CSV table of C-alpha atoms and ligand atoms in Angstrom, one decimal:
chain,number,residue,atom,x,y,z
A,288,MET,CA,-9.1,-22.6,-8.7
A,289,PRO,CA,-10.4,-19.8,-6.4
A,290,LYS,CA,-11.8,-16.6,-7.2
A,291,VAL,CA,-10.8,-13.8,-5.9
A,292,LEU,CA,-12.2,-9.9,-6.3
A,293,VAL,CA,-9.4,-7.4,-6.2
A,294,THR,CA,-10.3,-3.8,-5.6
A,295,GLY,CA,-8.6,-0.8,-7.2
A,296,GLY,CA,-6.9,-2.7,-9.8
A,297,THR,CA,-5.2,0.1,-11.4
A,298,GLY,CA,-3.2,0.8,-8.0
A,299,PHE,CA,0.5,0.1,-7.5
A,300,ILE,CA,-0.1,-2.5,-4.8
A,301,ALA,CA,-2.9,-4.3,-6.7
A,302,GLY,CA,-1.3,-4.2,-9.7
A,303,HIS,CA,1.5,-6.5,-8.0
A,304,CYS,CA,-0.9,-8.4,-6.2
A,305,ILE,CA,-3.2,-9.3,-9.6
A,306,LYS,CA,0.2,-10.1,-11.1
A,307,GLN,CA,1.1,-12.5,-8.3
A,308,LEU,CA,-2.8,-13.9,-8.2
A,309,LEU,CA,-2.7,-14.6,-11.8
A,310,GLU,CA,0.8,-16.3,-12.0
A,311,LYS,CA,-0.6,-18.6,-9.2
A,312,GLY,CA,-3.4,-19.6,-11.3
A,313,TYR,CA,-6.3,-17.5,-9.6
A,314,ASP,CA,-9.5,-16.3,-11.2
A,315,VAL,CA,-9.1,-12.7,-10.6
A,316,VAL,CA,-12.0,-9.8,-11.1
A,317,THR,CA,-10.8,-6.2,-10.3
A,318,THR,CA,-13.1,-3.1,-9.7
A,319,VAL,CA,-11.8,0.2,-11.8
A,320,ARG,CA,-13.0,3.6,-11.8
A,321,ASP,CA,-12.1,4.1,-15.7
A,322,PRO,CA,-12.9,1.3,-18.6
A,323,GLU,CA,-9.9,2.5,-20.6
A,324,LYS,CA,-7.8,1.7,-17.4
A,325,GLY,CA,-9.7,-1.5,-17.0
A,326,ALA,CA,-9.3,-2.9,-20.7
A,327,LYS,CA,-5.2,-1.9,-20.8
A,328,LEU,CA,-5.2,-3.8,-17.5
A,329,VAL,CA,-6.5,-7.1,-18.6
A,330,LYS,CA,-4.6,-6.6,-21.6
A,331,THR,CA,-1.4,-6.2,-20.0
A,332,LEU,CA,-1.6,-8.5,-17.2
A,333,THR,CA,-2.9,-11.4,-19.3
A,334,ALA,CA,-0.5,-10.6,-22.5
A,335,SER,CA,1.1,-13.9,-22.0
A,336,GLY,CA,-2.4,-15.9,-22.5
A,337,GLY,CA,-4.9,-16.8,-20.6
A,338,SER,CA,-8.2,-14.8,-19.5
A,339,LYS,CA,-8.2,-15.1,-15.9
A,340,LEU,CA,-8.5,-11.6,-15.5
A,341,SER,CA,-11.8,-9.4,-15.9
A,342,TYR,CA,-12.9,-6.3,-14.5
A,343,GLN,CA,-16.1,-4.6,-13.6
A,344,ILE,CA,-16.6,-0.6,-12.8
A,345,VAL,CA,-17.1,0.6,-9.3
A,346,LYS,CA,-17.0,4.5,-10.0
A,347,ASP,CA,-16.4,5.8,-6.4
A,348,VAL,CA,-15.9,3.8,-3.4
A,349,ALA,CA,-17.2,6.8,-1.3
A,350,GLN,CA,-20.9,6.1,-2.3
A,351,LYS,CA,-23.0,3.9,0.1
A,352,GLY,CA,-23.6,0.2,-1.5
A,353,ALA,CA,-20.9,1.1,-4.1
A,354,PHE,CA,-20.1,-2.6,-4.2
A,355,ASP,CA,-23.6,-4.2,-4.2
A,356,GLU,CA,-23.8,-4.6,-7.7
A,357,VAL,CA,-20.1,-6.0,-8.6
A,358,VAL,CA,-20.6,-8.3,-5.9
A,359,LYS,CA,-24.1,-9.5,-6.8
A,360,SER,CA,-22.9,-10.1,-10.2
A,361,THR,CA,-19.7,-11.9,-9.6
A,362,PRO,CA,-21.0,-15.4,-8.5
A,363,ASN,CA,-18.6,-17.9,-6.8
A,364,LEU,CA,-16.0,-15.8,-5.0
A,365,ASP,CA,-14.1,-17.5,-2.9
A,366,PHE,CA,-12.0,-14.4,-1.3
A,367,VAL,CA,-11.9,-10.4,-1.7
A,368,LEU,CA,-8.8,-8.1,-1.6
A,369,HIS,CA,-10.1,-4.7,-0.7
A,370,THR,CA,-7.2,-2.2,-1.7
A,371,ALA,CA,-9.1,0.8,-3.3
A,372,SER,CA,-8.2,3.9,-1.0
A,373,PRO,CA,-6.8,7.1,-1.9
A,374,PHE,CA,-3.2,8.1,-1.4
A,375,HIS,CA,-1.8,11.4,-2.5
A,376,TYR,CA,-0.3,14.3,-1.0
A,377,ASN,CA,-3.3,16.4,-2.8
A,378,VAL,CA,-5.4,17.3,-0.1
A,379,GLN,CA,-8.4,19.7,-0.3
A,380,ASP,CA,-10.9,18.5,1.9
A,381,PRO,CA,-9.8,15.8,4.3
A,382,VAL,CA,-13.3,14.3,4.6
A,383,LYS,CA,-14.4,13.9,0.8
A,384,ASP,CA,-10.7,13.2,-0.3
A,385,PHE,CA,-9.8,10.7,2.3
A,386,LEU,CA,-12.4,10.0,5.1
A,387,GLU,CA,-15.2,9.0,3.3
A,388,PRO,CA,-13.6,6.8,0.9
A,389,ALA,CA,-11.5,4.9,3.2
A,390,VAL,CA,-14.3,4.1,5.8
A,391,THR,CA,-17.3,3.9,3.2
A,392,GLY,CA,-15.5,1.8,0.8
A,393,THR,CA,-14.3,-0.7,3.6
A,394,THR,CA,-17.7,-1.0,5.0
A,395,SER,CA,-19.5,-0.9,1.6
A,396,ILE,CA,-17.4,-4.0,0.3
A,397,LEU,CA,-18.3,-6.0,3.8
A,398,GLU,CA,-21.4,-5.2,3.9
A,399,ALA,CA,-22.1,-6.4,0.2
A,400,ILE,CA,-20.3,-9.5,0.9
A,401,LYS,CA,-22.1,-10.3,3.8
A,402,ASP,CA,-25.8,-9.6,2.0
A,403,SER,CA,-24.6,-11.3,-1.5
A,404,ALA,CA,-21.6,-13.3,-1.4
A,405,PRO,CA,-22.3,-16.3,0.9
A,406,SER,CA,-19.3,-18.2,-0.7
A,407,VAL,CA,-16.4,-15.9,0.5
A,408,LYS,CA,-14.4,-17.3,2.9
A,409,ARG,CA,-11.7,-14.4,4.0
A,410,VAL,CA,-11.4,-10.5,2.9
A,411,VAL,CA,-7.9,-9.2,3.1
A,412,ILE,CA,-7.9,-5.3,3.4
A,413,THR,CA,-4.6,-3.3,2.6
A,414,SER,CA,-4.7,-1.0,5.8
A,415,SER,CA,-1.4,1.0,6.5
A,416,PHE,CA,1.5,1.4,8.9
A,417,ALA,CA,-0.5,4.3,9.2
A,418,ALA,CA,-3.0,3.1,11.2
A,419,ILE,CA,-0.7,1.4,13.9
A,420,ASN,CA,2.1,4.6,14.0
A,421,HIS,CA,1.0,7.1,16.3
A,422,GLY,CA,3.5,9.6,15.2
A,423,SER,CA,4.9,10.7,18.8
A,424,ASN,CA,8.7,11.7,18.9
A,425,LYS,CA,8.7,12.2,22.6
A,426,LYS,CA,9.9,9.0,23.8
A,427,PRO,CA,10.2,6.4,21.2
A,428,PRO,CA,7.6,4.2,20.6
A,429,PHE,CA,7.3,0.2,19.8
A,430,TYR,CA,5.2,-0.5,17.2
A,431,ASP,CA,3.9,-4.0,16.8
A,432,GLU,CA,0.0,-5.2,15.6
A,433,SER,CA,-1.2,-4.7,19.1
A,434,VAL,CA,-0.7,-0.7,18.9
A,435,TRP,CA,-3.6,1.9,17.2
A,436,ASN,CA,-2.9,4.9,16.0
A,437,PRO,CA,-5.2,6.9,18.5
A,438,ILE,CA,-6.5,9.3,15.8
A,439,THR,CA,-10.1,10.6,15.7
A,440,TRP,CA,-12.2,11.5,12.8
A,441,GLU,CA,-12.3,14.9,14.4
A,442,GLU,CA,-8.5,15.3,14.6
A,443,ALA,CA,-8.2,13.9,10.9
A,444,ALA,CA,-11.2,15.9,9.6
A,445,GLN,CA,-9.4,19.6,11.0
A,446,ASP,CA,-6.0,18.6,9.7
A,447,LYS,CA,-4.7,18.3,6.0
A,448,THR,CA,-1.4,16.7,7.2
A,449,LYS,CA,-3.6,14.0,9.0
A,450,ALA,CA,-6.4,13.4,6.8
A,451,TYR,CA,-4.2,10.0,5.1
A,452,ARG,CA,-3.4,8.6,8.5
A,453,GLY,CA,-6.8,8.9,10.0
A,454,SER,CA,-8.5,7.6,7.0
A,455,LYS,CA,-6.7,4.2,7.2
A,456,THR,CA,-6.9,4.1,10.8
A,457,LEU,CA,-10.3,4.5,11.1
A,458,ALA,CA,-11.1,2.3,7.8
A,459,GLU,CA,-9.3,-0.7,9.8
A,460,ARG,CA,-11.0,0.3,13.0
A,461,ALA,CA,-14.4,0.0,11.3
A,462,ALA,CA,-13.6,-3.2,9.3
A,463,TRP,CA,-12.8,-4.6,12.8
A,464,SER,CA,-15.7,-3.5,14.2
A,465,PHE,CA,-17.9,-4.5,11.6
A,466,MET,CA,-16.9,-8.0,12.1
A,467,ASP,CA,-17.6,-8.1,16.2
A,468,THR,CA,-20.8,-6.6,15.4
A,469,ALA,CA,-22.3,-8.2,12.0
A,470,ARG,CA,-20.5,-11.6,12.7
A,471,PRO,CA,-20.2,-12.5,9.3
A,472,THR,CA,-19.3,-16.3,8.2
A,473,PHE,CA,-16.1,-14.8,6.6
A,474,ASP,CA,-12.9,-14.1,8.5
A,475,LEU,CA,-10.8,-10.7,8.1
A,476,VAL,CA,-7.1,-10.3,8.0
A,477,THR,CA,-5.4,-6.5,7.5
A,478,ILE,CA,-2.1,-5.9,5.9
A,479,ASN,CA,-0.3,-3.0,7.3
A,480,PRO,CA,2.5,-1.9,5.1
A,481,SER,CA,5.0,1.0,6.0
A,482,LEU,CA,6.1,3.0,2.9
A,483,VAL,CA,6.1,1.0,-0.2
A,484,PHE,CA,8.8,1.1,-2.7
A,485,GLY,CA,9.6,-1.3,-5.8
A,486,PRO,CA,8.9,-1.6,-9.2
A,487,ALA,CA,6.1,0.3,-11.0
A,488,ALA,CA,2.6,-1.3,-11.3
A,489,PRO,CA,3.1,-3.9,-14.0
A,490,HIS,CA,0.7,-2.7,-16.1
A,491,LEU,CA,2.1,0.9,-16.5
A,492,SER,CA,3.9,1.4,-19.9
A,493,SER,CA,6.4,3.8,-21.6
A,494,GLY,CA,4.7,7.2,-21.4
A,495,ASP,CA,2.5,6.5,-18.2
A,496,LEU,CA,5.0,8.0,-15.7
A,497,ASP,CA,2.2,10.5,-14.7
A,498,SER,CA,0.1,7.3,-13.4
A,499,LEU,CA,2.9,6.8,-11.2
A,500,ASN,CA,2.0,6.0,-7.6
A,501,THR,CA,2.6,8.2,-4.8
A,502,SER,CA,5.1,6.3,-2.6
A,503,ASN,CA,7.5,6.0,-5.5
A,504,LEU,CA,8.1,9.6,-6.3
A,505,ARG,CA,10.9,10.5,-4.1
A,506,ILE,CA,13.1,8.1,-5.9
A,507,LEU,CA,11.5,9.4,-9.3
A,508,HIS,CA,12.6,13.2,-8.2
A,509,MET,CA,16.3,11.6,-7.6
A,510,ILE,CA,16.5,10.3,-11.1
A,511,GLN,CA,14.9,13.4,-12.7
A,512,GLY,CA,17.7,15.4,-11.0
A,513,LYS,CA,15.1,17.1,-8.5
A,514,MET,CA,17.1,16.7,-5.9
A,515,LYS,CA,20.5,17.6,-7.2
A,516,GLU,CA,21.3,21.0,-5.6
A,517,LYS,CA,20.3,18.9,-2.3
A,518,LEU,CA,18.8,15.8,-0.9
A,519,GLU,CA,15.1,16.5,0.7
A,520,PRO,CA,14.7,15.5,4.2
A,521,THR,CA,13.8,12.0,4.5
A,522,GLY,CA,10.6,12.5,6.8
A,523,PHE,CA,8.8,9.5,7.3
A,524,TYR,CA,11.8,6.7,7.5
A,525,SER,CA,10.7,3.1,7.3
A,526,TRP,CA,9.6,1.2,4.4
A,527,VAL,CA,9.0,-2.2,2.5
A,528,ASP,CA,9.2,-3.7,-1.1
A,529,VAL,CA,5.8,-3.9,-3.0
A,530,ARG,CA,6.7,-7.3,-4.0
A,531,ASP,CA,6.8,-8.6,-0.3
A,532,VAL,CA,3.7,-6.6,0.3
A,533,ALA,CA,1.8,-8.3,-2.8
A,534,ILE,CA,3.1,-11.5,-1.5
A,535,ALA,CA,1.9,-10.9,2.4
A,536,HIS,CA,-1.6,-10.3,0.7
A,537,VAL,CA,-1.4,-13.6,-1.4
A,538,ARG,CA,-0.5,-15.6,1.3
A,539,ALA,CA,-2.9,-13.8,3.6
A,540,LEU,CA,-5.9,-15.5,1.5
A,541,GLU,CA,-3.8,-18.7,2.1
A,542,VAL,CA,-2.5,-19.4,5.1
A,543,PRO,CA,-5.0,-20.5,7.9
A,544,GLY,CA,-3.1,-19.2,10.8
A,545,ALA,CA,-3.4,-15.5,9.2
A,546,SER,CA,-7.2,-15.5,10.3
A,547,GLY,CA,-8.1,-12.5,12.4
A,548,ASN,CA,-4.8,-10.9,12.5
A,549,ARG,CA,-3.4,-7.7,11.8
A,550,PHE,CA,0.1,-7.7,9.9
A,551,LEU,CA,2.8,-5.1,10.1
A,552,LEU,CA,4.9,-5.1,7.0
A,553,LEU,CA,8.4,-3.0,7.7
A,554,THR,CA,11.5,-4.2,6.4
A,555,ASP,CA,13.9,-1.7,7.9
A,556,TYR,CA,14.6,2.4,8.3
A,557,TYR,CA,16.2,4.2,5.4
A,558,THR,CA,17.0,7.8,4.7
A,559,ASN,CA,17.2,9.6,1.3
A,560,LYS,CA,21.0,9.4,1.4
A,561,ARG,CA,21.1,5.9,1.3
A,562,ILE,CA,18.4,5.7,-1.2
A,563,ALA,CA,20.8,8.1,-3.5
A,564,GLU,CA,23.9,5.9,-2.6
A,565,VAL,CA,22.3,3.5,-4.1
A,566,ILE,CA,20.9,5.1,-7.2
A,567,ALA,CA,24.6,6.6,-7.5
A,568,SER,CA,26.2,3.4,-8.0
A,569,MET,CA,23.8,2.3,-10.8
A,570,SER,CA,25.4,4.1,-13.5
A,571,PRO,CA,27.6,7.6,-14.0
A,572,GLU,CA,24.6,9.2,-15.6
A,573,LEU,CA,22.6,8.7,-12.8
A,574,ARG,CA,25.3,9.9,-10.7
A,575,LYS,CA,24.9,12.9,-12.3
A,576,LYS,CA,21.3,13.6,-11.2
A,577,LEU,CA,22.3,13.6,-7.7
A,578,PRO,CA,24.2,16.1,-5.2
A,579,ALA,CA,28.0,16.4,-6.3
A,580,ASN,CA,28.6,15.8,-2.3
A,581,LEU,CA,26.5,13.1,-1.7
A,582,ASP,CA,29.2,11.5,0.7
A,583,GLU,CA,29.2,14.8,2.9
A,584,ALA,CA,25.2,14.8,2.6
A,585,GLU,CA,23.4,14.4,6.0
A,586,ASP,CA,22.4,10.5,7.1
A,587,ASP,CA,19.1,12.2,9.0
A,588,LEU,CA,17.8,9.1,10.4
A,589,PRO,CA,16.8,10.1,14.0
A,590,PRO,CA,19.4,9.2,16.6
A,591,PRO,CA,18.3,5.9,18.5
A,592,GLU,CA,17.0,7.5,21.3
A,593,GLU,CA,14.4,9.4,19.0
A,594,ARG,CA,13.7,6.7,16.7
A,595,TYR,CA,10.5,4.2,17.1
A,596,LEU,CA,11.4,0.7,17.1
A,597,PHE,CA,9.6,-2.1,15.6
A,598,SER,CA,8.6,-6.0,15.3
A,599,ASN,CA,7.9,-7.6,11.8
A,600,LYS,CA,8.1,-11.0,13.3
A,601,GLN,CA,4.5,-11.9,12.7
A,602,SER,CA,4.5,-11.2,9.2
A,603,ILE,CA,7.7,-13.5,9.1
A,604,GLU,CA,6.5,-16.3,11.2
A,605,VAL,CA,3.1,-16.4,10.1
A,606,LEU,CA,3.2,-15.5,6.3
A,607,GLY,CA,6.8,-16.3,5.5
A,608,ILE,CA,8.0,-12.9,4.2
A,609,GLU,CA,11.3,-12.8,3.6
A,610,TYR,CA,11.9,-8.8,3.4
A,611,THR,CA,13.6,-7.6,0.0
A,612,SER,CA,16.9,-5.5,0.3
A,613,LEU,CA,16.8,-1.4,0.0
A,614,ASP,CA,19.6,-2.2,-2.5
A,615,LYS,CA,17.4,-4.4,-4.5
A,616,SER,CA,14.3,-2.4,-4.0
A,617,VAL,CA,15.8,0.6,-5.3
A,618,LYS,CA,17.6,-0.7,-8.2
A,619,ASP,CA,14.6,-2.4,-9.3
A,620,THR,CA,12.4,0.8,-9.0
A,621,VAL,CA,14.9,3.0,-10.7
A,622,GLN,CA,15.1,0.3,-13.9
A,623,SER,CA,11.3,-0.1,-13.9
A,624,LEU,CA,10.8,4.2,-13.7
A,625,LEU,CA,13.4,4.2,-16.6
A,626,GLU,CA,11.3,1.9,-18.8
A,627,LEU,CA,8.8,4.2,-18.5
A,628,GLY,CA,10.5,6.9,-20.1
A,629,ALA,CA,12.0,8.6,-16.6
B,754,NDP,P1,-2.7,3.9,-5.6
B,754,NDP,O1,-2.9,5.3,-5.8
B,754,NDP,O2,-1.7,3.3,-6.6
B,754,NDP,O3,-4.0,2.8,-5.7
B,754,NDP,C1,-4.9,3.4,-5.2
B,754,NDP,C2,-6.2,3.1,-6.1
B,754,NDP,O4,-7.6,2.9,-5.4
B,754,NDP,C3,-6.4,3.3,-7.5
B,754,NDP,O5,-6.8,2.2,-8.1
B,754,NDP,C4,-7.4,4.3,-7.6
B,754,NDP,O6,-8.1,4.4,-8.6
B,754,NDP,C5,-8.7,4.2,-6.1
B,754,NDP,N1,-9.4,4.7,-5.4
B,754,NDP,C6,-8.8,5.7,-4.8
B,754,NDP,N2,-9.9,6.3,-4.7
B,754,NDP,C7,-11.2,5.8,-5.3
B,754,NDP,C8,-12.4,6.1,-5.2
B,754,NDP,N3,-12.9,7.3,-4.3
B,754,NDP,N4,-13.3,5.1,-5.8
B,754,NDP,C9,-12.7,4.4,-6.5
B,754,NDP,N5,-11.5,3.8,-6.6
B,754,NDP,C10,-10.5,5.2,-5.7
B,754,NDP,O7,-2.1,3.5,-4.3
B,754,NDP,P2,-1.4,2.1,-3.5
B,754,NDP,O8,-1.4,0.8,-4.6
B,754,NDP,O9,0.0,2.9,-3.0
B,754,NDP,O10,-2.3,2.2,-2.4
B,754,NDP,C11,-3.1,1.1,-2.1
B,754,NDP,C12,-3.6,0.9,-0.8
B,754,NDP,O11,-2.5,0.2,-0.1
B,754,NDP,C13,-4.4,1.9,-0.4
B,754,NDP,O12,-5.2,1.5,0.7
B,754,NDP,C14,-3.0,2.5,0.4
B,754,NDP,O13,-3.4,3.2,1.5
B,754,NDP,C15,-2.6,1.3,1.2
B,754,NDP,N6,-1.2,1.5,1.5
B,754,NDP,C16,-0.1,2.4,0.4
B,754,NDP,C17,1.3,2.3,1.0
B,754,NDP,C18,2.2,3.1,0.2
B,754,NDP,O14,3.1,3.5,0.1
B,754,NDP,N7,2.2,3.0,-1.2
B,754,NDP,C19,1.7,2.5,2.4
B,754,NDP,C20,0.5,1.7,3.4
B,754,NDP,C21,-0.7,1.3,2.6
B,754,NDP,P3,-7.5,5.5,-9.7
B,754,NDP,O15,-6.4,4.5,-10.3
B,754,NDP,O16,-8.9,5.4,-10.7
B,754,NDP,O17,-7.0,6.6,-9.1
């Protein structure tokens, strides 16, 4: 079976991608920062037998040449899936915490493959809807794969609230620009998901709640009663399920027509009220963790004249994505969080 290198194997999206790749019989080599986490990842994801998963250490993707050794020492690679990039809300230094790891990580992996892995046919990079969405509320924009967030390095470097969005945009721009100038023998696909909910990373187990990924935190906080007095404002109001994101990554490796494309992955709009209503329907115990007057809580989706529009058509037509419903996604997320000890 083909061999895939997945960077950042300890991540939420990467964990689901690795699980699906192993289920389909691929050989997977992944990179992690911490050997203990790597050993646990391999043990958990190969629990049902087989030894098609192994890990290598890449301490910091922000270091130039970070992937050189791994790529050189992993012969006969067919595909690379680059997911490793910071995603958290604890920004101290936008450049060091976000821009450098995102951009240098992306260029380092592409350069390493071009220099040392001629067998690689395709690279899939986890970009983001943040690289498309330009955050304008003036007139509702229409978002599809033709749109780019116009943010610059300077803007992202000076504003902590823009650091993550800038990091994803500039990393993806660097990747396409590398393809234009270096003209490697492999081709490139990017996956641009909106906010991702869904069951926690499959390698996490009871007691691992501290390692929960950032985008599931609002669901965790709801079932922990942290929004019992009042639901927090929804803020960013579109989403996609992690299993759909993982399917998209795997199909992006396999579908010839995916070559050279970006894919916006976005199921629909949601609000915190809609998530809370699904949680409340699950059990009387969970209902108690939420505001008593949930029925009267504001459904704070912006009105149509202020809301952005989007098209996920390309992900459906080319990658065959069948989007998971909010109801299923939230229920499965909650179930997985309860299993982790929430
Ligand atoms: P996670 O935080 O779960 O995973 C991030 C991964 O990147 C982890 O494996 C982490 O390692 C690794 N990483 C971060 N910084 C470095 C570094 N400097 N050097 C080496 N490894 C590093 O996030 P997600 O799975 O949610 O995100 C994965 C990708 O998907 C990211 O590129 C993110 O931008 C993108 N994305 C995520 C969305 C979401 O809503 N979750 C939406 C759109 C895009 P460690 O475990 O050691 O910290």
